[in-house]
Amino acid sequence: MPRPPAPKPARPAPRPSPPPQGRARWPDARHFAALDLGTNNCRLLIARPQGSGFTVVDAFSRIVRLGEGLASSGRLSDAAIERTIAALRICAEKLRRRHVALSRSVATEACRQAANGPEFIQRVYRETGIVLDIITAEEEARLAVLGCHALLEPGDGPALVFDIGGGSTELVLVDSTHEQPRILDWHSAPWGVVSLTEARGIADDRDPHKRQAGYARMRESVREAFAPFIARLPEISGTPRLLGTSGTVTTLASVHLGLPSYDRSAIDGLIVPAASMRAVSQRIAGLDMAGRSTIPCIGAERADLVVAGCAILETIMDIWPAERLGIADRGIREGILRRLMGARAQ
């Protein structure tokens, strides 16, 4: 299979010197931390090693919408920066309180694309002490797979792992026949729930015909962005397997189960019939903003972005026709933690 084209390198940012707490303290490290700053969410995980894995001791997640308005302006807005720094201050306090010995904090699509991304990275360091590393789309995909591949169903042939983010969607074809998954191919599409909503969303969704046309427009845009990857996909042998990690799939799985509020223990590792997830997606896409806001686990906070997530998910299920969809409430942060703990053990 031809190797996919290399991603555009992330815009280099002036790299501040990290706080003096890294390698010298590795032998005594008990708490490790991973922070993932995406286009829509800021997520922190603090854990300690246990056996071949780890135990979570603290976590934080907040919707910050860092990439809001980025598609039109090319810059991170002042309001988005303030929201994000407020969340990162909470993360910094948790890192101090838990005496974290080793951590890594990464930023993804919004900071890769924004003209003022490097300035934002510097300001975060000045005001919180957190050193954000803008990672490439390829590393983002690899970390997501490392963090969630354990939830892949057993089977022969390649599996497709995907991560629907705020500013991009990563598709990764993996060979999971070995203990560690081998990446066969990957693709990063520039559509996530924020970027697709801003570019292809409907200003007035009260008209059902406009909603239907807008949803079709979203799906067509996603399929066009997936086209290079689709052209490289091998003929499927065996039973196709599909695993998703993102707020989109965990939210839609919650709706599928009819949960009154989000429950990670019920969602992480869940296997859902693909037809059921498609039905949930189409039902949500058929509702207006007010209707979506009344659904538990969506609410007003996610009502404007969830339709874009549905469009991306349905398109993924079109190109990789698995009968079942695995749901992972884990990904980049867990991948970072496994790398940090693995490096310490060497």
Short mmCIF file of C-alpha atoms in Angstrom, two decimals:
data_model
loop_
_atom_site.label_atom_id
_atom_site.label_comp_id
_atom_site.label_asym_id
_atom_site.label_seq_id
_atom_site.Cartn_x
_atom_site.Cartn_y
_atom_site.Cartn_z
CA MET A 1 0.00 0.00 0.00
CA PRO A 2 1.46 3.40 -0.88
CA ARG A 3 2.40 5.47 2.08
CA PRO A 4 0.07 8.46 2.61
CA PRO A 5 1.50 11.91 1.96
CA ALA A 6 3.25 13.45 4.91
CA PRO A 7 1.19 16.04 6.79
CA LYS A 8 2.09 19.67 6.61
CA PRO A 9 4.46 20.41 9.47
CA ALA A 10 2.93 22.28 12.37
CA ARG A 11 3.74 25.95 12.46
CA PRO A 12 6.86 26.19 14.63
CA ALA A 13 6.25 27.95 17.89
CA PRO A 14 8.89 29.52 20.09
CA ARG A 15 9.43 26.79 22.65
CA PRO A 16 9.59 28.02 26.24
CA SER A 17 11.88 26.21 28.61
CA PRO A 18 9.88 23.67 30.62
CA PRO A 19 9.74 23.94 34.39
CA PRO A 20 12.67 22.15 36.09
CA GLN A 21 10.77 19.02 37.12
CA GLY A 22 11.35 16.42 34.41
CA ARG A 23 14.00 13.75 34.16
CA ALA A 24 15.73 14.39 37.48
CA ARG A 25 12.62 13.21 39.32
CA TRP A 26 11.82 10.16 37.18
CA PRO A 27 13.08 7.56 39.70
CA ASP A 28 10.60 8.84 42.30
CA ALA A 29 7.74 9.54 39.90
CA ARG A 30 4.37 8.44 41.24
CA HIS A 31 1.96 10.71 39.46
CA PHE A 32 1.97 11.29 35.71
CA ALA A 33 -0.25 13.68 33.81
CA ALA A 34 -1.49 14.16 30.26
CA LEU A 35 -3.27 17.26 29.00
CA ASP A 36 -5.01 17.38 25.64
CA LEU A 37 -6.07 20.82 24.42
CA GLY A 38 -8.25 20.40 21.37
CA THR A 39 -10.33 22.71 19.24
CA ASN A 40 -13.35 22.20 21.46
CA ASN A 41 -12.24 20.62 24.74
CA CYS A 42 -9.55 20.90 27.39
CA ARG A 43 -8.94 17.56 29.11
CA LEU A 44 -6.51 16.54 31.84
CA LEU A 45 -5.76 13.12 33.27
CA ILE A 46 -3.51 12.44 36.28
CA ALA A 47 -2.62 8.83 37.02
CA ARG A 48 -0.16 6.54 38.77
CA PRO A 49 1.26 3.29 37.36
CA GLN A 50 -0.45 0.07 38.39
CA GLY A 51 0.58 -3.26 36.96
CA SER A 52 0.73 -3.05 33.18
CA GLY A 53 -1.55 -0.02 33.19
CA PHE A 54 -2.43 2.88 35.46
CA THR A 55 -5.00 4.14 37.92
CA VAL A 56 -6.56 7.57 37.43
CA VAL A 57 -6.23 9.79 40.50
CA ASP A 58 -7.67 13.03 39.11
CA ALA A 59 -9.26 14.31 35.92
CA PHE A 60 -10.67 17.48 34.43
CA SER A 61 -12.67 18.21 31.29
CA ARG A 62 -14.20 21.43 30.05
CA ILE A 63 -15.63 22.61 26.72
CA VAL A 64 -13.61 25.73 25.88
CA ARG A 65 -14.24 26.09 22.13
CA LEU A 66 -10.73 27.35 21.49
CA GLY A 67 -11.27 27.13 17.73
CA GLU A 68 -14.49 29.13 17.68
CA GLY A 69 -14.38 31.53 14.72
CA LEU A 70 -10.98 30.24 13.58
CA ALA A 71 -12.23 29.15 10.15
CA SER A 72 -13.27 32.68 9.22
CA SER A 73 -10.56 34.73 10.94
CA GLY A 74 -7.55 32.43 10.92
CA ARG A 75 -6.90 33.43 14.53
CA LEU A 76 -7.82 32.32 18.04
CA SER A 77 -10.30 34.87 19.36
CA ASP A 78 -9.72 36.82 22.56
CA ALA A 79 -12.83 35.29 24.15
CA ALA A 80 -11.76 31.74 23.27
CA ILE A 81 -8.26 32.37 24.64
CA GLU A 82 -9.66 33.69 27.92
CA ARG A 83 -11.97 30.68 28.32
CA THR A 84 -9.13 28.31 27.61
CA ILE A 85 -6.63 29.93 29.95
CA ALA A 86 -9.22 29.89 32.73
CA ALA A 87 -9.52 26.11 32.25
CA LEU A 88 -5.75 25.67 32.06
CA ARG A 89 -5.32 27.52 35.37
CA ILE A 90 -7.50 24.85 36.98
CA CYS A 91 -5.34 22.17 35.35
CA ALA A 92 -2.16 23.83 36.60
CA GLU A 93 -3.51 23.88 40.15
CA LYS A 94 -4.37 20.18 39.94
CA LEU A 95 -0.86 19.40 38.69
CA ARG A 96 0.65 21.25 41.64
CA ARG A 97 -1.70 19.76 44.20
CA ARG A 98 -1.06 16.20 42.98
CA HIS A 99 2.74 16.74 42.93
CA VAL A 100 2.97 15.48 39.35
CA ALA A 101 6.51 14.41 38.59
CA LEU A 102 6.22 14.02 34.83
CA SER A 103 3.65 15.38 32.41
CA ARG A 104 3.07 16.21 28.80
CA SER A 105 0.58 18.76 27.46
CA VAL A 106 -0.35 18.81 23.79
CA ALA A 107 -2.36 21.13 21.55
CA THR A 108 -3.91 20.01 18.28
CA GLU A 109 -5.73 21.40 15.24
CA ALA A 110 -6.75 24.85 16.49
CA CYS A 111 -3.20 25.73 17.47
CA ARG A 112 -1.80 24.12 14.32
CA GLN A 113 -3.96 26.37 12.17
CA ALA A 114 -4.11 29.66 14.08
CA ALA A 115 -1.82 32.50 13.02
CA ASN A 116 -1.53 33.51 16.68
CA GLY A 117 -1.03 29.95 17.91
CA PRO A 118 2.61 30.56 18.96
CA GLU A 119 1.62 33.71 20.89
CA PHE A 120 -1.10 31.76 22.66
CA ILE A 121 1.38 29.00 23.63
CA GLN A 122 3.73 31.59 25.13
CA ARG A 123 0.93 33.28 27.07
CA VAL A 124 -0.25 29.94 28.48
CA TYR A 125 3.25 29.27 29.78
CA ARG A 126 3.61 32.74 31.29
CA GLU A 127 0.26 32.62 33.07
CA THR A 128 -0.04 28.94 34.05
CA GLY A 129 3.41 27.35 33.77
CA ILE A 130 2.01 24.73 31.38
CA VAL A 131 4.20 24.00 28.35
CA LEU A 132 1.95 23.14 25.42
CA ASP A 133 3.46 21.14 22.58
CA ILE A 134 1.70 21.62 19.20
CA ILE A 135 1.72 18.11 17.77
CA THR A 136 1.27 17.04 14.15
CA ALA A 137 -1.88 15.34 12.91
CA GLU A 138 0.12 12.13 12.53
CA GLU A 139 1.24 12.10 16.15
CA GLU A 140 -2.31 12.95 17.23
CA ALA A 141 -3.57 9.87 15.36
CA ARG A 142 -0.85 7.64 16.82
CA LEU A 143 -1.53 8.77 20.38
CA ALA A 144 -5.26 8.20 19.98
CA VAL A 145 -4.67 4.64 18.76
CA LEU A 146 -2.18 3.93 21.54
CA GLY A 147 -4.72 5.12 24.09
CA CYS A 148 -7.75 3.16 22.92
CA HIS A 149 -6.68 0.16 20.82
CA ALA A 150 -7.21 -2.23 23.75
CA LEU A 151 -10.96 -1.85 23.19
CA LEU A 152 -10.83 -3.21 19.63
CA GLU A 153 -12.86 -6.37 19.20
CA PRO A 154 -10.79 -9.46 18.36
CA GLY A 155 -10.75 -10.35 14.69
CA ASP A 156 -8.78 -10.84 11.52
CA GLY A 157 -7.92 -8.17 9.01
CA PRO A 158 -7.35 -4.47 9.52
CA ALA A 159 -9.52 -2.33 11.80
CA LEU A 160 -10.42 1.33 11.49
CA VAL A 161 -9.94 3.59 14.49
CA PHE A 162 -11.21 7.16 14.29
CA ASP A 163 -11.16 10.30 16.40
CA ILE A 164 -13.71 13.03 15.64
CA GLY A 165 -12.26 16.21 17.11
CA GLY A 166 -13.32 19.83 17.10
CA GLY A 167 -11.15 20.94 14.18
CA SER A 168 -10.21 17.69 12.44
CA THR A 169 -11.00 14.00 12.17
CA GLU A 170 -8.30 11.35 12.22
CA LEU A 171 -8.79 7.98 10.51
CA VAL A 172 -6.28 5.22 11.26
CA LEU A 173 -6.15 1.79 9.65
CA VAL A 174 -4.45 -0.62 12.04
CA ASP A 175 -3.24 -4.20 12.14
CA SER A 176 -4.13 -5.41 15.64
CA THR A 177 -2.86 -8.97 15.36
CA HIS A 178 0.11 -8.14 17.59
CA GLU A 179 0.28 -6.88 21.17
CA GLN A 180 0.95 -3.35 19.95
CA PRO A 181 -1.13 -2.17 16.96
CA ARG A 182 0.70 -1.49 13.72
CA ILE A 183 -0.50 1.53 11.77
CA LEU A 184 -1.04 0.62 8.12
CA ASP A 185 -2.38 3.96 6.92
CA TRP A 186 -3.80 7.17 8.34
CA HIS A 187 -5.56 10.30 7.21
CA SER A 188 -6.41 13.64 8.80
CA ALA A 189 -9.42 15.49 7.42
CA PRO A 190 -9.87 19.21 8.21
CA TRP A 191 -13.43 18.73 9.44
CA GLY A 192 -14.32 18.39 13.10
CA VAL A 193 -17.51 19.33 14.91
CA VAL A 194 -16.52 23.00 15.25
CA SER A 195 -14.96 23.57 11.83
CA LEU A 196 -17.74 21.72 9.96
CA THR A 197 -20.49 23.52 11.87
CA GLU A 198 -18.97 26.93 11.17
CA ALA A 199 -18.37 26.21 7.48
CA ARG A 200 -21.42 24.12 6.55
CA GLY A 201 -23.91 24.64 9.38
CA ILE A 202 -27.37 26.12 9.00
CA ALA A 203 -27.95 29.61 10.35
CA ASP A 204 -31.69 29.00 10.77
CA ASP A 205 -32.51 25.34 11.37
CA ARG A 206 -36.23 25.73 12.03
CA ASP A 207 -37.11 24.70 8.47
CA PRO A 208 -36.92 20.87 8.18
CA HIS A 209 -36.08 21.06 4.47
CA LYS A 210 -33.13 23.37 5.19
CA ARG A 211 -32.00 21.02 7.96
CA GLN A 212 -32.07 18.06 5.58
CA ALA A 213 -30.21 19.97 2.85
CA GLY A 214 -27.64 21.25 5.34
CA TYR A 215 -27.00 17.77 6.70
CA ALA A 216 -26.51 16.40 3.19
CA ARG A 217 -24.09 19.26 2.49
CA MET A 218 -22.10 18.39 5.61
CA ARG A 219 -21.89 14.73 4.63
CA GLU A 220 -20.76 15.54 1.11
CA SER A 221 -18.00 17.83 2.41
CA VAL A 222 -16.77 15.12 4.76
CA ARG A 223 -16.78 12.49 2.05
CA GLU A 224 -14.75 14.78 -0.23
CA ALA A 225 -12.20 15.27 2.55
CA PHE A 226 -12.02 11.48 3.07
CA ALA A 227 -11.60 10.79 -0.67
CA PRO A 228 -7.79 10.30 -0.67
CA PHE A 229 -8.07 7.83 2.19
CA ILE A 230 -11.02 6.02 0.56
CA ALA A 231 -8.95 5.57 -2.60
CA ARG A 232 -6.20 3.85 -0.60
CA LEU A 233 -8.43 1.54 1.44
CA PRO A 234 -7.76 -2.15 0.80
CA GLU A 235 -10.45 -4.65 -0.03
CA ILE A 236 -11.91 -5.69 3.30
CA SER A 237 -11.08 -9.25 4.33
CA GLY A 238 -12.72 -10.89 7.30
CA THR A 239 -15.13 -8.96 9.48
CA PRO A 240 -14.54 -5.20 9.45
CA ARG A 241 -14.02 -3.70 12.91
CA LEU A 242 -14.62 -0.08 13.85
CA LEU A 243 -13.63 1.81 17.00
CA GLY A 244 -14.37 5.45 17.71
CA THR A 245 -12.98 7.79 20.33
CA SER A 246 -14.41 11.27 20.74
CA GLY A 247 -17.11 13.30 22.41
CA THR A 248 -19.31 12.62 19.40
CA VAL A 249 -19.38 8.84 19.72
CA THR A 250 -19.64 8.85 23.52
CA THR A 251 -22.51 11.36 23.37
CA LEU A 252 -24.40 9.43 20.69
CA ALA A 253 -23.85 6.16 22.55
CA SER A 254 -25.33 7.80 25.65
CA VAL A 255 -28.39 8.80 23.61
CA HIS A 256 -28.61 5.24 22.26
CA LEU A 257 -28.69 3.90 25.84
CA GLY A 258 -31.15 6.58 26.95
CA LEU A 259 -28.91 7.69 29.82
CA PRO A 260 -30.25 10.59 31.90
CA SER A 261 -26.68 11.87 32.31
CA TYR A 262 -23.27 10.83 31.05
CA ASP A 263 -21.81 7.73 32.72
CA ARG A 264 -18.31 6.76 31.60
CA SER A 265 -18.56 3.30 33.16
CA ALA A 266 -21.52 2.53 30.90
CA ILE A 267 -19.93 3.94 27.76
CA ASP A 268 -16.20 3.13 27.68
CA GLY A 269 -15.87 -0.25 25.96
CA LEU A 270 -19.51 -0.39 24.83
CA ILE A 271 -20.25 -2.14 21.53
CA VAL A 272 -23.25 -0.72 19.62
CA PRO A 273 -24.84 -1.98 16.41
CA ALA A 274 -23.80 0.39 13.62
CA ALA A 275 -27.40 0.56 12.44
CA SER A 276 -28.46 1.85 15.85
CA MET A 277 -25.80 4.58 15.82
CA ARG A 278 -26.88 5.57 12.32
CA ALA A 279 -30.51 5.76 13.45
CA VAL A 280 -29.56 7.94 16.44
CA SER A 281 -27.52 10.22 14.16
CA GLN A 282 -30.36 10.66 11.70
CA ARG A 283 -32.90 11.29 14.43
CA ILE A 284 -30.73 13.99 16.01
CA ALA A 285 -29.96 15.57 12.63
CA GLY A 286 -33.70 15.81 11.98
CA LEU A 287 -34.32 17.92 15.09
CA ASP A 288 -33.96 21.66 15.41
CA MET A 289 -31.72 23.30 17.99
CA ALA A 290 -34.47 23.44 20.61
CA GLY A 291 -35.29 19.77 20.13
CA ARG A 292 -31.66 18.70 20.40
CA SER A 293 -31.20 20.78 23.54
CA THR A 294 -33.83 18.73 25.38
CA ILE A 295 -32.01 15.42 24.88
CA PRO A 296 -30.05 14.32 27.96
CA CYS A 297 -26.27 14.11 27.37
CA ILE A 298 -26.59 16.70 24.56
CA GLY A 299 -28.28 19.70 26.16
CA ALA A 300 -27.73 23.31 25.17
CA GLU A 301 -23.94 22.96 25.49
CA ARG A 302 -23.62 20.47 22.60
CA ALA A 303 -26.81 21.10 20.62
CA ASP A 304 -25.17 23.31 18.01
CA LEU A 305 -22.22 20.99 17.29
CA VAL A 306 -23.68 17.50 17.54
CA VAL A 307 -25.19 17.48 14.03
CA ALA A 308 -21.75 17.92 12.48
CA GLY A 309 -20.55 14.99 14.58
CA CYS A 310 -23.46 12.90 13.29
CA ALA A 311 -22.55 13.76 9.68
CA ILE A 312 -18.92 12.77 10.21
CA LEU A 313 -19.83 9.53 11.97
CA GLU A 314 -22.32 8.47 9.30
CA THR A 315 -19.75 9.10 6.58
CA ILE A 316 -17.18 6.99 8.42
CA MET A 317 -19.70 4.16 8.71
CA ASP A 318 -20.34 4.48 4.96
CA ILE A 319 -16.70 3.97 4.02
CA TRP A 320 -16.01 1.19 6.57
CA PRO A 321 -19.19 -0.91 6.75
CA ALA A 322 -18.73 -2.65 10.08
CA GLU A 323 -21.83 -4.13 11.68
CA ARG A 324 -20.76 -2.97 15.14
CA LEU A 325 -19.13 0.16 16.50
CA GLY A 326 -16.85 0.12 19.53
CA ILE A 327 -17.00 3.18 21.78
CA ALA A 328 -13.93 4.48 23.64
CA ASP A 329 -13.94 7.17 26.29
CA ARG A 330 -10.16 7.23 26.08
CA GLY A 331 -7.62 8.33 23.52
CA ILE A 332 -4.85 10.92 23.32
CA ARG A 333 -4.43 11.44 27.06
CA GLU A 334 -4.19 7.71 27.72
CA GLY A 335 -1.73 7.37 24.84
CA ILE A 336 0.46 10.07 26.36
CA LEU A 337 0.36 8.42 29.77
CA ARG A 338 1.38 5.06 28.34
CA ARG A 339 4.34 6.65 26.58
CA LEU A 340 5.44 8.54 29.68
CA MET A 341 5.19 5.50 31.93
CA GLY A 342 6.88 3.29 29.34
CA ALA A 343 9.81 5.72 29.02
CA ARG A 344 10.20 5.84 32.80
CA ALA A 345 10.30 2.04 33.02
CA GLN A 346 13.17 1.79 30.54
#
